[in-house]
C-alpha atoms as one frame of an Amber mdcrd trajectory, in Angstrom:
protein
 140.944 160.163   2.571 141.893 158.354   5.797 138.296 157.245   6.390 137.966
 155.879   2.876 141.004 153.610   3.055 139.350 151.005   5.262 135.992 150.772
   3.476 136.017 148.757   0.225 132.972 150.519  -1.181 134.509 153.944  -0.603
 137.910 152.713  -1.759 136.450 151.633  -5.101 135.289 155.212  -5.626 138.721
 156.776  -5.192 141.022 154.322  -6.982 141.722 154.358 -10.679 139.531 151.564
 -12.105 142.380 150.550 -14.395 144.327 149.322 -11.356 141.830 146.594 -10.592
 141.493 145.658 -14.244 145.212 145.556 -14.937 147.370 143.514 -12.612 145.987
 144.114  -9.125 142.997 142.481  -7.493 140.641 144.459  -5.307 141.907 142.334
  -2.392 145.482 143.510  -3.011 144.374 147.115  -3.334 142.387 146.833  -0.096
 145.404 145.354   1.742 147.599 148.146   0.450 145.018 150.726   1.583 144.905
 149.245   5.096 148.696 149.481   5.287 148.586 153.065   3.982 145.996 154.009
   6.598 148.283 152.677   9.334 151.196 154.708   7.910 149.330 157.998   8.339
 148.198 157.509  11.939 148.396 160.733  13.925 150.319 159.047  16.739 153.648
 157.790  15.378 153.706 154.979  17.955 150.946 153.275  15.989 152.641 153.582
  12.581 154.490 150.563  11.162 158.243 150.737  10.752 159.731 150.805   7.260
 160.827 147.192   7.716 157.244 146.214   8.586 155.946 148.114   5.551 158.403
 146.391   3.217 157.524 142.971   4.634 153.796 143.607   4.303 154.152 144.980
   0.755 156.135 141.878  -0.208 153.369 139.688   1.201 150.686 141.629  -0.685
 152.671 141.277  -3.915 153.326 137.569  -3.288 149.637 136.782  -2.708 148.667
 138.924  -5.666 151.028 136.957  -7.917 149.703 133.655  -6.546 146.148 134.591
  -7.471 147.209 135.557 -10.986 148.915 132.253 -11.727
C-alpha cells in the first residue's frame, strides 16, 4: 500500500468512494495519504512526530472546511 499512497490514480482505487462524495475532497484525502506514507517510513528518523501529525491533520481539516464553505 505504501506505493499507492503518493499516486492519486492509485489512491482513488483503494479508497472508499463514499469518502470523496461525503465530506472530504480528493485533495484532502491525498494530503492525508501523503502524511500516512511518511508515518510508515522504514527509518524512524524520517517519520513525523505526533505533534507534527496533529498539526498537519488540523491543517488538512481546516483547508477541507474552507473549500466546503
